[in-house]
XYZ file of C-alpha atoms in Angstrom:
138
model
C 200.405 224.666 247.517
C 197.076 223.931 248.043
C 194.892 225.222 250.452
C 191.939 227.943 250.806
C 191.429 230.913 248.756
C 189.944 233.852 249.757
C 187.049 235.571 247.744
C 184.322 238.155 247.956
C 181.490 236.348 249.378
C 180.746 238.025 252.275
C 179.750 234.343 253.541
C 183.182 233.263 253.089
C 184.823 233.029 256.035
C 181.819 232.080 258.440
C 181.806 228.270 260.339
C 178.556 226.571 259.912
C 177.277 227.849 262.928
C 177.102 231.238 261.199
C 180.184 232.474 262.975
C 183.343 234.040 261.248
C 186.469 232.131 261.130
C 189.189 233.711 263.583
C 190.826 236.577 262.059
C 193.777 235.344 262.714
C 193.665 232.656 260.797
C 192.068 233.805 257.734
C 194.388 236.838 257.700
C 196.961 233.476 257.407
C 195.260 232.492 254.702
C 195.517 235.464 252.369
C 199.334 235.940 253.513
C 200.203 232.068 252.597
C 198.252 232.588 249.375
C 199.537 236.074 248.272
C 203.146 234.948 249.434
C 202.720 231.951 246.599
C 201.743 234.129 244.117
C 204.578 236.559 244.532
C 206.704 233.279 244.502
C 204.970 232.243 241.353
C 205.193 235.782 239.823
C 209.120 235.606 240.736
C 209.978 232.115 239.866
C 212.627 231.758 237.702
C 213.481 228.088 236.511
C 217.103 226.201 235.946
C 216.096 225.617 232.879
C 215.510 229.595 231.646
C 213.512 227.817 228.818
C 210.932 226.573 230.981
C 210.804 229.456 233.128
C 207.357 230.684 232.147
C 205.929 227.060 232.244
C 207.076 226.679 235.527
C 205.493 229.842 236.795
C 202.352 229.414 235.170
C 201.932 225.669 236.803
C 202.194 227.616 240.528
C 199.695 230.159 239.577
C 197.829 227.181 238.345
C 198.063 224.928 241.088
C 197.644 227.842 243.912
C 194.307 228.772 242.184
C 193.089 225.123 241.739
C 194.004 224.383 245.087
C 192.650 226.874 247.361
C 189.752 227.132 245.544
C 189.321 223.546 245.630
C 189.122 224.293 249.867
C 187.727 227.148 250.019
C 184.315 225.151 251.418
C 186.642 224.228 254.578
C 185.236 225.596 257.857
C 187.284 223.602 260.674
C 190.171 225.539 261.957
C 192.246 222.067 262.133
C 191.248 221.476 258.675
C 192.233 225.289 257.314
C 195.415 224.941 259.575
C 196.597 221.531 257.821
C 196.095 222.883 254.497
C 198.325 225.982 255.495
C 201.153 223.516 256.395
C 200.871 221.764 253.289
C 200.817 225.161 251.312
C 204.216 226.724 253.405
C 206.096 222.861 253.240
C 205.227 222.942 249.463
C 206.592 226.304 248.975
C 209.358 225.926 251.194
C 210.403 222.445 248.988
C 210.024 224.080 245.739
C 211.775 227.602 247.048
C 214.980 224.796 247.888
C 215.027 222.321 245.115
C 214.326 225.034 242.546
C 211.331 222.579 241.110
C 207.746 223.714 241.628
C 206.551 220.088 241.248
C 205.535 217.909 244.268
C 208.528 215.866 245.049
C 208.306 212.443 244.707
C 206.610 210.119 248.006
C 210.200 207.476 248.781
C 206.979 204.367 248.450
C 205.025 204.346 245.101
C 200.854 203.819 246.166
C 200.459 200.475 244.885
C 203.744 198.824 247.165
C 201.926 197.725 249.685
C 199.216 194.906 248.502
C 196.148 194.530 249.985
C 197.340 190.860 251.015
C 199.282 192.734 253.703
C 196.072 193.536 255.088
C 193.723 196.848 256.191
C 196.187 198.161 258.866
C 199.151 198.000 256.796
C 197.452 200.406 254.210
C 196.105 202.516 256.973
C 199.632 202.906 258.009
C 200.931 203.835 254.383
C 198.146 206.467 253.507
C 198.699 208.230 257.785
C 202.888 208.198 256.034
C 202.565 210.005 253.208
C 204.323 213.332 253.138
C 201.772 216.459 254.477
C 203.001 218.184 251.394
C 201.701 215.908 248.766
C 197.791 215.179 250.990
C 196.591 216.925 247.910
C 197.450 214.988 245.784
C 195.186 212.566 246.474
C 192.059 214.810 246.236
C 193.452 217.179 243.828
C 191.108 218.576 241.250
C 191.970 217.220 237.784
């Protein structure tokens, strides 16, 4: 779910160069974001009991996470995050579980004995829905 958030800062949605993002892409933004929050806002759980958990952990983990990358400025960057945010939704809108599913190979599988390119080549696999993850503010 994690991606950029929008906010009043007027500097917001400018590159470094000074100029603004592409309309297009911040308008994106808000709609990805807004869209999660309805979701969030919606959500009911399979468990009724844990229904209001389970919406307050999206609203949690939206917020976290776009404000966590809301200092992105490269359009590839912005646009990776925005797949991440739509596969996450899209995962938890079908399994009915607002948690990050599960990566098939735990982190630590791979040993460094099986050398730098083999590790390269698990961290370029893991799932673009859980990148997050691994910079995910605690």
């Amino acid at each position: 779910m994690g991606t950029l958030k929008t906010t009043r800062n007027p500097d917001f949605h400018k590159h470094n160069t000074g100029t603004p993002m592409a309309e297009g892409l911040r308008r994106q933004v808000v709609s990805v974001y807004r869209h999660i929050l309805r979701a969030g806002r919606r959500w009911e759980a399979l468990e009724p009991a844990h229904t209001q958990e389970e919406r307050q952990y999206i609203l949690t983990e939206a917020q976290a996470l776009f404000r966590a990358n809301q200092h992105l400025t490269d359009p590839a960057a912005i646009r990776e995050r925005l797949v991440e945010a739509e596969s996450r939704l899209e995962i938890a809108l079908h399994y009915r579980t607002p948690y990050p599913r599960p990566v098939n190979m735990p982190p630590l599988t791979i040993t460094k004995s099986w050398g730098k390119r083999n590790l390269q080549k698990q961290k370029r696999a893991r799932p673009v829905y859980v990148k997050s993850l691994d910079t995910e503010p605690t």
